Structures are given as structure tokens and as C-alpha cells.
Amino acid sequence: MFRPAKLFRITIQVPEKYMSDVLGILGDFRLLHLININETHLGRLGYVAGTRVDLIGRYQKVAQEADKLIKELSVKAPLPPIEKAPRPEKEIFVLEEELSDITRKVDPIIQEGRHLERQLNQKQELIERLRLLVPAEIDFSRLFGLRFTSYRFGIMPPENLDRLEESLSDIHHALVRIQEQREKLVLAAFCLKEDLPVLERSLKSAFFNELEFPSDLKGTVSSIIERLEAELEPLEEKLRLTEEKKEEARKRYGQRLLAIREKAVLARLLLEAASKFGKIDHTYLLTGWVPVDLFEKLKDRILKATGGQALVDCVDPEDIREVRSGIIRIPILFNNPLLIRPFERLTTLYGIPTYEEVEPTVFLAISFVLLFGMMFGDVGHGLILFLGGFYVFKRLYKYMDYGIILMECGVSSMIFGVLYGSVFGMEDLIPALWLHPMKDINRFMLVSIVLGVAMISLGFILNLINIYKRREFHRLFTASGLAGALLYWLFAGIGIRYLTWGPPGPVERTVAVVTAAVLLFVIIVERPLRAIIKRKRMKGRPGTEAIQQASLSVVVLESVIEALDSVLRFLANTVSFVRVAAFALTHAALFVGVFTIADMVSHGTHKGLGYILTLIIGNIVIIVLEAMVVSIQTIRLEYYEFFSKFFRGGGVEFKPLVEKEAVSTGAFKQ
Amino acid sequence: MLGQAFKYSYINAKVRTIYSKRLRKRDWAILRDAADKNSFVQYLSTTYYGAYLAEILKGPEKGLHFLERQIYRALFADYEKVIRALKPPEGQVFYGLFSRFEAENLKTLIRAKKTGLPKREVLYLLYPVETLSKINWHRLWKAGSLAEAIDLLSDTPFGTSVAHALPQFEAHSRLFPIEMAMEIVSYRQIWEVVSALSSKKDKQMARMLIGGLVDALNIYHVARLRFIYALSTEETLNFTYPGGYILNLKRLHDISRATDMKSLVSYLPKPLKAILEGTDSLSQTRMVLQDWLLKRIKGVFLTLPFHLGVEIAWVIYREMEIEAILRIFETKGRKVKAGQVRLVPETLIQEE
């Protein structure tokens, strides 16, 4: 939990004919961080395996077609787990056949549905257009029978009508206003057949947009609309039946289609990964990192699948010279329990840990939940956060981690809600087991500062462990090392002594001043001393002129400034934790505000719809606003006051051969 | 009358002060005789326009469009002063007049969107309207496509008209209908606000001046549409600007039938016919019409002072002054002899 999973570097040599099976096995295991062959000697010598472009193309096509059907059928079922990764060379035939079988059955239903929808839309649009002509009660049968007259129906800006009328004054014409609605004038324009070009030019330049009607319309506008509306009903019935068929197809084939798409995507990813493999003659070479406890299982499966013809070796990273010298960095595979795991996202946002430092996720998780609960303590709000988190966890697979974080924060809020005696801001429903933030401000602030001292102290301790792990013992004498930690604890001790028992006595003061002076002196001289030693060691070596010429007084000055800066930062970092109390107070104060507004709305009666509505809306605002602000403040405390004390980062992320999430959430591209 | 005096005393005094700083005969002569663009700009910077020419004086850029962008800031500053001093509906008249420049910028924007040019490539063609305009230009320029830009226009006064012209654009991919719709809507807006004016005198002056401007523009516009673009009579009529003072629809229809400049003039009513008799080119027609309008404008400054006409007269005067400055500037560096082409309307240079 405090350190990442231990990894072995493995090398697998497989004869070409078994490659597809091995790819499938690697897909099953997933936990292999592949090393690109191009980064090794073999790759640089050109022994790189090519990718099966043709096969990748076929898988891509299968995935696309399956996706199309999934969308057409609106399949929304949960994604099926792919227990066994496909064997890319063989699976394609199975998937293609299965997909073509489903397509044969489903496609006619989809086509029929589309055709019916098209027909329905066309009729509805025609009805809409005809409705514009209703006031004129035109008889289309007579209109189509006109031999010497041309006509146009359309919509135009009403303000252009005068000019249109004038522009047509040279020809015989009639403009009939049918109706006007929302800056649109529905107009019928008539002229003699030979004047049609003039009419058309005029209409066009007056921004008249023609309404077109099919030439087979018969009867008056109202009768046609009636007829069309009657025709809609059987069409809608047919469409409903098609929808039922689609529903049936969705039930029958939905899961299968999802599985086809997932398998195709997984196979494509595996094939693409092959570009990182090496190849000599007919043998493939794979190299990468796997967790130690998976190695034997992986080896057994590969040997079984290849009839013992594959070679699977592993090397402890300690035995690799490049790893020891820092040329190759081992990727970090986090190793946290389920409830802690989601916080890995927050850790990696700050940096990827290295093997030479403590993996900080567990500390982050515990302190995050604790700080959040303290700032957002309310049983009701905590419950809502928990339920919200549960919904995200259950329904939104992609954001499952955030759902877990939300649930944990909700539980913490509920616990602190019990301690503060607060349920949806009402402080008289349950007794406060600890304190009311609004009534016990001083005590709460003191607790916040003590919590801050504890967290910063933990940061110092973790940094001491990191110093030991990195063998950087000279850092013990720096402001972030043992000297700094002792100085901080000295200050913290004096502070707590002052706040709880009053000012320290003269002996305590003398001891504290002398100790602080000694520690400060150690911190200040550490750098100049190191510079002198380095200078002596480097003396006479070529290329070290800059070190030799660097002014010692400048180093001393920098060191003094840094030491003073560190002392100030100790104070600032600790005081920063007062925000825990401040935000808990804000939380309570917002409730006071909401209740005051509710009182005003209900004219002091404490009842009525307005009162309840104000309380509900107020609570929603508090939950959304405060949850956001408190999360940001908690992250700020974690990153700036805690992580900055010990966590350096700079590690390499473990990237599995096929990312589990990438497949299930549709890494597939159109 | 007392109300009118209260309403206009401050802004009229202000406008008359600015009017007194207009370019005089001597200025026009020096500008006309300036040896090159540099000395032209140097002299112009000693006039009222100097405050707006700092950028052009600093840099090497002395192009026409660059000067245009700088110098139009003087006009828009005047618009701003007038709009600040007048409440609606009077102030709205100037927003209406100003919307013509917004329409021009929108035309450029739409062309740029159609051809995929970014704003910086067409910047030199844009009027500096941002300070006064209520249109969200930033959003419009950020639009990824022409369709998106047109969608965003729905929030502006141009939205409805553009929506009416859109089907024609979609059918033939020609921007002309959209551009015409924008121009027409800006004039229609002016006319709507003029009609909403409460004072009879204000309305009368606004109709006379803005209507005169529209008449002059329509004559020139009809000539262009008929003789250059060869549009039909009915199309030309439908594309004329609404709101003329002398030219009603009937007259506009008459001149839209013209086949050449001579016949166009023959269709005009008496006063306009008299001044345009003998003109045969478009540029000459424009100059004569501007002269005619400027005479009316000058007349406004000689009548009773408390009405909207003074402010309208001034912004139109300033616009024509700027146009004349730019016309002279354009000839610098070309081999155009002084006096060879008439660049400035006579009325502008009459006074000392």
C-alpha cells in the first residue's frame, strides 16, 4: 500500500505461428507494460515486427459496422466483460461471420424504419406548408388546371410587399396576401404564363422564398390536410410495429453486438501493439514489465499455448545496470485497496511517484476524506453526496472513481455531521457529539491548527523516509530534512504550549532560543559547506571552472535567505489550515443565511410553500457551491501544504498493453 | 419650443464647435497639392483629424485602408458624442445611421467566412465600429463557419432579413442577396426610428436630410445595378434603399427602367434632373449628388438651431468630408494631375 507493486522485466520469445495466441494471452492479462522495441538495441538494429495493416483494417471495419448497428438499435445495455481476449488471427473470421449474420437479420428492419420515418417526415412537412395556405382555401385541382396563368406560393418579409407590387406594375399580376405571422408574409403571386420570368425575378429580389407542392395534390387545402393526416395514422402504426421489431432485435442482438465491437477493438489494439515487438526471422520478441506475482501464471499460460516452444525470462530490476544507474526508469504500478485506488488520480495529477519515494496515495486519501468531512460536516448533505456518488458509481462507468470518492466524502460528512449535530443545517434535531462550529470557534480553530501541525509533521517524516530511500543524507541538514523538522516541531511545541498553558517560562524560552539558533545555523551552513567540499573534490578536473569560480559569499547569502524563507513558510503552511475551520464556519453561516431568507419569505411563520422552497433551493445551492469550494480547498491543502514537503514525482506511468477502460468505454475511433 | 431648446442647446453647441473645425478651402488645396502620401498625412495631422492619426504617423504603413480605419474613428467619435447626449428615440436615429457601417463590416465578415480568411487578413477592410456597436463581433469572428456566423446574427437587427435571404444563398451560393438584405435593413431601421420621432420639426428635418441622402444613394445605386451589374428593372427596384425624400417608389421604378445615364436623368423629378443634366459618368454623378446634399446640409446650419437636423447634418457632412479626404489620398502616388479629376464636392471647398 505504501509502495508500488514490484515489477519484473520480462522477455518473451515466441515462434511466429503462436504469436496470435500469445497476443490473446497478453490481452487476457492486460497488466503488461510493453517496452517499445525501438528503444532497445534490437530495435535500433532494425529487428522490428511490422503491423498487420490488413487485419487491423478488417477489425476496424467490424468495429465500425457493429457500432453503427448499436446506434441504430439504440443499444444501451451495460458493456459485456471480455474475459478472454481474442486471438487476432482467428477471431476475425468469427466476428465477421457473426456480424454479417446479425446484419442480415437487423438491416431490413432498420431500412424499413428509415423509409417509414422519411415518409412520415415528408407528409408532416407538406402538412406544415399546406397549413400556411389554409386561410386562402385554395383548390389545387383547379389551380393545376390553369392554362394561361402561372403562380407561385411563398413566404417573404412583409415590408418588401410595396416594392414588389410596384416592380410588377408593368405586367398583369395579382398578389394575394394569405396570412402574416411573425415577420413573415405568406403570399400567392399570379401572372400570365409569358410574364413568368419577370415575376420570378421580382419575387427573388424581394426575398420571396417559394413553397413547393407536389403536382399530384387534388382538392382544397383543408381536404388535402385531412387526407394527409389520415394517412399519417397507418404510417405511425407501421413505424410503431417497426420499433417493436427493433426492440426485439435490440434484446436479442444488443449484447452480442456490444461484445463484437469490444472484441474487435481489443483485437485491433493488440495488433497495433505488435508494432512495439521485435522480430528476428520467424521469431517474435516482446519485452516489458509485469507485476512479480503475475509472472509465473503468465509464463505457464504462454508455455502451455506454445507447447513449450516459447522462451519466457524475467530479470529483477535490481540486476539491470541501466535501472541502477537511472537510465531506465521502472514504471509505477499502484498497489492500493479499492477504497484508496480512486485517489490515485489525484496523486498522478500532482506527479507520478518513483520507486525511491513513499507512494503517497493512502495518506492523501485519508487526509482528503478527513478534511472534506470537517469542512462539510452535515448528515443530510453527506447523505446526498453519498447517494450522488452511488449513482455515479453504478451508472457512469467512466467516472466510477469519482463516484467512490464522492461516497467516501459523503460518509465523512455524515460522521462530522453527527459530531457537529447538523442535519440539513438544522442543529436542533440531533445533539452535537463534539461541538457546534459556530458556537465553539476558538476551539475549532485550534483543532484545525493542530491538524495542520500533524499533517505537516507527517510530511516531514515521509520526507525523512524518502531521504533514506534515496540515500541523500546531506538533505537531513536542510530546511526540508531533519533539521527543518526539528525546528518546526520546536516552533509547534512552543505554539501549542502558549495556546494551552500560557507563555513558556524563562528556562523553556532559553532552551528554545538556543535550540532554534543551532538548528538555523545548521540549515544555513549546510549549503556553503557542501559547496566547499564539492569544490575541493573537483579541483583540477577539466570543465569544473564554473564551480571553482562561484562566489562563496553568494552561496552563504542565498542560504541565509532560504533559511529565513523556510521559517516563514512553516508559519504560513500551518496557518493555512485555519481554512478548515473557516470553511466549516462558512458552511454553518450559509445555513444561517438560508434560514433567515426562509423566515423572511414566510413572514416569520416558519411554514408554507415559500419557506420549504427556500430551504430546498438554499440547500441545493450550499451543496453544489460548498462541495466544489471545499474540494478545491482540500486539494490545495494536500498539494501545497502536504505533498510539497516530501513528494517529488517524476516517475513513469505504468501503461498496460491494453487499457481496460479504453476498450470498455469505446477507444474505438470512427 | 422651450423643451426643444433644452434638449438640443448643449449638443448643438458642441456640434457647432466641431463643425467650425471642418476642413477649409486652404486645407483642401494643400491636401490636393501634397507631393506624396507622407506629406498628405503630415498635413492632415495638423487638422482636427490629427488626434486620430497617431498610429499612422508612427509606423511606416501609409496605405489607403489603413488611413481609412484611422480616420473613420473621428466620425464614430462624433456619433458617440451625439448618441451620449441624446436619449431615445432621437439617439436611435444615429444608431440607425451607424448601422450602415455595421452592415459593411458584416458583409466583409461574411465574405471572409465564405472564403475561409481569418480576421487579420481582412482587418484593413473593416470600419472601427467596436466602441459603439452592440453586435458581439468577437463571437461572430470566432464562428467556425459561415453558417455558424449567420446563426449568430439572429441576435442582431440584421438577423431576420438575413434569414429571408438565406435560402437564395443556400440555393446558388451567392452572397449578393445576403449583402443586399443587410444594406436594405440598415436603411429600413433608420426609417423606422425617424418615423418614431415625437417632434414634428425633428421628423421633418430627419426626413429631409436622411431622405436626401437615400435619394442620392439610390440614384447612384440604380445606375450601378443597371449599367454595371445589368440587373433587370424589377430586380433593381427591389434592391433600392427604402426611405427616400424626393424619389418615391414610382420614381424609383421609373429610373430603374433607364438604359443609360441620360435616360436615367430624364426620369428624375425636376430639381434632381436639373443638377444632373449633362453628367455621364458614375463618379461625376456621385460628386454632383453629394454637392446637392451638402448644400442642404449647410442650409441646416443657417436655420433655427434647436432640432435634430443639426446633428444629422453634421454626421453626414463629416462622412462626406472623410470620403473626399480618402479620394484625394488615393490619387497620391498615381499620376493624376491636380484639377484633372474632381475629387471634392464644390460645397466642401467653398469656404475660407
mmCIF file of C-alpha atoms in Angstrom, chain A residues 151-334:
data_model
loop_
_atom_site.group_PDB
_atom_site.id
_atom_site.type_symbol
_atom_site.label_atom_id
_atom_site.label_comp_id
_atom_site.label_asym_id
_atom_site.label_seq_id
_atom_site.Cartn_x
_atom_site.Cartn_y
_atom_site.Cartn_z
ATOM 1 C CA TYR A 151 -48.479 31.187 -59.891
ATOM 2 C CA ARG A 152 -46.077 30.972 -57.007
ATOM 3 C CA PHE A 153 -46.699 30.467 -53.279
ATOM 4 C CA GLY A 154 -44.147 31.619 -50.794
ATOM 5 C CA ILE A 155 -43.039 33.494 -47.719
ATOM 6 C CA MET A 156 -41.436 36.938 -47.770
ATOM 7 C CA PRO A 157 -40.684 39.898 -45.474
ATOM 8 C CA PRO A 158 -43.926 41.927 -45.309
ATOM 9 C CA GLU A 159 -42.046 45.234 -45.632
ATOM 10 C CA ASN A 160 -40.958 44.294 -49.157
ATOM 11 C CA LEU A 161 -44.526 43.940 -50.447
ATOM 12 C CA ASP A 162 -44.949 47.556 -51.658
ATOM 13 C CA ARG A 163 -41.834 47.439 -53.755
ATOM 14 C CA LEU A 164 -42.736 44.006 -55.096
ATOM 15 C CA GLU A 165 -46.134 45.341 -56.108
ATOM 16 C CA GLU A 166 -44.519 48.331 -57.822
ATOM 17 C CA SER A 167 -41.911 46.199 -59.564
ATOM 18 C CA LEU A 168 -44.702 44.092 -61.070
ATOM 19 C CA SER A 169 -46.749 47.096 -62.201
ATOM 20 C CA ASP A 170 -45.650 46.627 -65.822
ATOM 21 C CA ILE A 171 -47.228 43.192 -66.117
ATOM 22 C CA HIS A 172 -50.661 41.751 -65.379
ATOM 23 C CA HIS A 173 -50.404 40.215 -61.980
ATOM 24 C CA ALA A 174 -52.171 39.558 -58.709
ATOM 25 C CA LEU A 175 -50.586 39.356 -55.273
ATOM 26 C CA VAL A 176 -52.800 37.658 -52.711
ATOM 27 C CA ARG A 177 -51.894 38.048 -49.036
ATOM 28 C CA ILE A 178 -52.789 34.754 -47.426
ATOM 29 C CA GLN A 179 -51.642 35.398 -43.899
ATOM 30 C CA GLU A 180 -48.949 37.176 -41.909
ATOM 31 C CA GLN A 181 -47.206 35.772 -38.894
ATOM 32 C CA ARG A 182 -44.001 36.699 -37.046
ATOM 33 C CA GLU A 183 -42.406 38.955 -39.689
ATOM 34 C CA LYS A 184 -43.352 36.505 -42.416
ATOM 35 C CA LEU A 185 -45.935 37.147 -45.069
ATOM 36 C CA VAL A 186 -47.479 34.156 -46.838
ATOM 37 C CA LEU A 187 -48.235 35.285 -50.358
ATOM 38 C CA ALA A 188 -49.645 33.889 -53.575
ATOM 39 C CA ALA A 189 -48.424 35.599 -56.766
ATOM 40 C CA PHE A 190 -50.159 35.154 -60.111
ATOM 41 C CA CYS A 191 -49.240 36.338 -63.610
ATOM 42 C CA LEU A 192 -49.685 35.408 -67.254
ATOM 43 C CA LYS A 193 -47.572 32.464 -68.374
ATOM 44 C CA GLU A 194 -45.434 34.642 -70.665
ATOM 45 C CA ASP A 195 -44.632 37.032 -67.798
ATOM 46 C CA LEU A 196 -43.355 34.286 -65.502
ATOM 47 C CA PRO A 197 -39.645 35.239 -65.858
ATOM 48 C CA VAL A 198 -40.470 38.819 -64.734
ATOM 49 C CA LEU A 199 -42.485 37.503 -61.804
ATOM 50 C CA GLU A 200 -39.712 35.147 -60.760
ATOM 51 C CA ARG A 201 -37.062 37.864 -60.926
ATOM 52 C CA SER A 202 -39.241 40.186 -58.926
ATOM 53 C CA LEU A 203 -40.052 37.613 -56.285
ATOM 54 C CA LYS A 204 -36.448 36.576 -55.937
ATOM 55 C CA SER A 205 -35.207 40.122 -55.478
ATOM 56 C CA ALA A 206 -37.937 40.751 -52.894
ATOM 57 C CA PHE A 207 -36.553 37.809 -50.872
ATOM 58 C CA PHE A 208 -39.607 35.658 -51.581
ATOM 59 C CA ASN A 209 -38.984 32.044 -50.623
ATOM 60 C CA GLU A 210 -41.098 29.685 -52.594
ATOM 61 C CA LEU A 211 -43.230 26.991 -51.018
ATOM 62 C CA GLU A 212 -43.259 23.967 -53.276
ATOM 63 C CA PHE A 213 -46.128 21.479 -53.558
ATOM 64 C CA PRO A 214 -46.273 18.163 -55.403
ATOM 65 C CA SER A 215 -48.266 18.315 -58.632
ATOM 66 C CA ASP A 216 -50.492 15.354 -57.673
ATOM 67 C CA LEU A 217 -52.407 17.238 -54.979
ATOM 68 C CA LYS A 218 -56.155 17.254 -55.524
ATOM 69 C CA GLY A 219 -58.950 19.156 -53.776
ATOM 70 C CA THR A 220 -58.925 22.075 -51.386
ATOM 71 C CA VAL A 221 -56.146 22.717 -48.881
ATOM 72 C CA SER A 222 -58.280 21.619 -45.917
ATOM 73 C CA SER A 223 -59.338 18.389 -47.596
ATOM 74 C CA ILE A 224 -55.751 17.592 -48.534
ATOM 75 C CA ILE A 225 -54.576 18.228 -44.983
ATOM 76 C CA GLU A 226 -57.379 15.996 -43.701
ATOM 77 C CA ARG A 227 -56.393 13.267 -46.130
ATOM 78 C CA LEU A 228 -52.712 13.529 -45.270
ATOM 79 C CA GLU A 229 -53.432 13.466 -41.559
ATOM 80 C CA ALA A 230 -55.494 10.336 -42.080
ATOM 81 C CA GLU A 231 -52.544 8.816 -43.932
ATOM 82 C CA LEU A 232 -50.249 9.614 -41.019
ATOM 83 C CA GLU A 233 -52.027 7.249 -38.684
ATOM 84 C CA PRO A 234 -51.294 3.961 -40.521
ATOM 85 C CA LEU A 235 -47.757 5.161 -41.119
ATOM 86 C CA GLU A 236 -47.283 5.844 -37.430
ATOM 87 C CA GLU A 237 -48.745 2.416 -36.672
ATOM 88 C CA LYS A 238 -46.305 0.795 -39.100
ATOM 89 C CA LEU A 239 -43.468 2.754 -37.527
ATOM 90 C CA ARG A 240 -44.565 1.607 -34.086
ATOM 91 C CA LEU A 241 -44.513 -2.012 -35.270
ATOM 92 C CA THR A 242 -41.051 -1.496 -36.719
ATOM 93 C CA GLU A 243 -39.964 -0.001 -33.401
ATOM 94 C CA GLU A 244 -41.237 -3.129 -31.687
ATOM 95 C CA LYS A 245 -39.232 -5.240 -34.088
ATOM 96 C CA LYS A 246 -36.235 -3.065 -33.343
ATOM 97 C CA GLU A 247 -36.798 -3.513 -29.631
ATOM 98 C CA GLU A 248 -36.880 -7.266 -30.134
ATOM 99 C CA ALA A 249 -33.688 -7.107 -32.186
ATOM 100 C CA ARG A 250 -32.125 -4.896 -29.516
ATOM 101 C CA LYS A 251 -32.904 -7.503 -26.852
ATOM 102 C CA ARG A 252 -31.749 -10.377 -28.981
ATOM 103 C CA TYR A 253 -28.612 -8.934 -30.542
ATOM 104 C CA GLY A 254 -27.666 -5.920 -28.353
ATOM 105 C CA GLN A 255 -25.286 -7.785 -26.079
ATOM 106 C CA ARG A 256 -23.801 -9.705 -28.965
ATOM 107 C CA LEU A 257 -23.175 -6.525 -30.935
ATOM 108 C CA LEU A 258 -21.512 -4.879 -27.960
ATOM 109 C CA ALA A 259 -19.330 -7.948 -27.482
ATOM 110 C CA ILE A 260 -18.408 -7.957 -31.194
ATOM 111 C CA ARG A 261 -17.424 -4.292 -31.044
ATOM 112 C CA GLU A 262 -15.428 -4.730 -27.842
ATOM 113 C CA LYS A 263 -13.612 -7.776 -29.160
ATOM 114 C CA ALA A 264 -12.835 -6.042 -32.447
ATOM 115 C CA VAL A 265 -11.457 -3.003 -30.631
ATOM 116 C CA LEU A 266 -9.411 -5.174 -28.298
ATOM 117 C CA ALA A 267 -8.028 -7.217 -31.185
ATOM 118 C CA ARG A 268 -7.162 -4.058 -33.092
ATOM 119 C CA LEU A 269 -5.347 -2.628 -30.076
ATOM 120 C CA LEU A 270 -3.417 -5.858 -29.658
ATOM 121 C CA LEU A 271 -2.439 -5.847 -33.314
ATOM 122 C CA GLU A 272 -1.372 -2.238 -33.102
ATOM 123 C CA ALA A 273 0.728 -3.075 -30.049
ATOM 124 C CA ALA A 274 2.620 -5.517 -32.243
ATOM 125 C CA SER A 275 4.452 -2.540 -33.755
ATOM 126 C CA LYS A 276 6.369 -2.423 -30.485
ATOM 127 C CA PHE A 277 7.536 -6.027 -30.828
ATOM 128 C CA GLY A 278 10.848 -7.198 -32.192
ATOM 129 C CA LYS A 279 11.214 -9.853 -34.874
ATOM 130 C CA ILE A 280 14.130 -11.974 -35.952
ATOM 131 C CA ASP A 281 13.379 -14.367 -38.806
ATOM 132 C CA HIS A 282 10.261 -16.208 -37.670
ATOM 133 C CA THR A 283 10.510 -15.390 -34.001
ATOM 134 C CA TYR A 284 8.835 -12.508 -32.212
ATOM 135 C CA LEU A 285 10.449 -10.802 -29.271
ATOM 136 C CA LEU A 286 8.464 -8.947 -26.625
ATOM 137 C CA THR A 287 9.869 -7.162 -23.648
ATOM 138 C CA GLY A 288 8.129 -5.295 -20.863
ATOM 139 C CA TRP A 289 7.279 -5.000 -17.197
ATOM 140 C CA VAL A 290 4.839 -7.250 -15.294
ATOM 141 C CA PRO A 291 3.913 -7.484 -11.607
ATOM 142 C CA VAL A 292 6.054 -10.121 -9.886
ATOM 143 C CA ASP A 293 3.084 -12.187 -8.711
ATOM 144 C CA LEU A 294 1.687 -12.449 -12.227
ATOM 145 C CA PHE A 295 4.882 -13.653 -13.838
ATOM 146 C CA GLU A 296 4.589 -17.374 -13.111
ATOM 147 C CA LYS A 297 0.950 -17.505 -14.249
ATOM 148 C CA LEU A 298 1.785 -15.658 -17.462
ATOM 149 C CA LYS A 299 4.756 -17.928 -18.113
ATOM 150 C CA ASP A 300 2.666 -21.084 -17.589
ATOM 151 C CA ARG A 301 -0.074 -19.936 -19.950
ATOM 152 C CA ILE A 302 2.366 -18.954 -22.686
ATOM 153 C CA LEU A 303 4.311 -22.192 -22.422
ATOM 154 C CA LYS A 304 1.105 -24.209 -22.482
ATOM 155 C CA ALA A 305 -0.223 -22.347 -25.502
ATOM 156 C CA THR A 306 3.024 -22.727 -27.438
ATOM 157 C CA GLY A 307 3.700 -26.310 -26.441
ATOM 158 C CA GLY A 308 6.846 -25.220 -24.641
ATOM 159 C CA GLN A 309 8.277 -23.567 -27.749
ATOM 160 C CA ALA A 310 8.356 -20.084 -26.268
ATOM 161 C CA LEU A 311 11.064 -18.656 -24.038
ATOM 162 C CA VAL A 312 9.896 -16.543 -21.117
ATOM 163 C CA ASP A 313 12.586 -14.954 -18.952
ATOM 164 C CA CYS A 314 12.457 -12.432 -16.186
ATOM 165 C CA VAL A 315 15.006 -10.130 -14.595
ATOM 166 C CA ASP A 316 14.787 -8.371 -11.270
ATOM 167 C CA PRO A 317 15.178 -4.648 -11.911
ATOM 168 C CA GLU A 318 17.867 -4.546 -9.213
ATOM 169 C CA ASP A 319 20.019 -6.648 -11.535
ATOM 170 C CA ILE A 320 19.672 -4.320 -14.512
ATOM 171 C CA ARG A 321 22.570 -1.928 -14.707
ATOM 172 C CA GLU A 322 20.618 0.744 -16.627
ATOM 173 C CA VAL A 323 17.961 0.737 -13.927
ATOM 174 C CA ARG A 324 20.549 1.114 -11.184
ATOM 175 C CA SER A 325 22.231 3.970 -12.993
ATOM 176 C CA GLY A 326 18.860 5.655 -13.654
ATOM 177 C CA ILE A 327 18.977 5.358 -17.466
ATOM 178 C CA ILE A 328 15.881 3.149 -17.467
ATOM 179 C CA ARG A 329 13.062 4.036 -15.122
ATOM 180 C CA ILE A 330 10.674 1.341 -13.948
ATOM 181 C CA PRO A 331 7.046 2.270 -14.487
ATOM 182 C CA ILE A 332 4.921 2.685 -11.405
ATOM 183 C CA LEU A 333 2.030 0.289 -10.877
ATOM 184 C CA PHE A 334 -0.050 1.480 -7.951
#
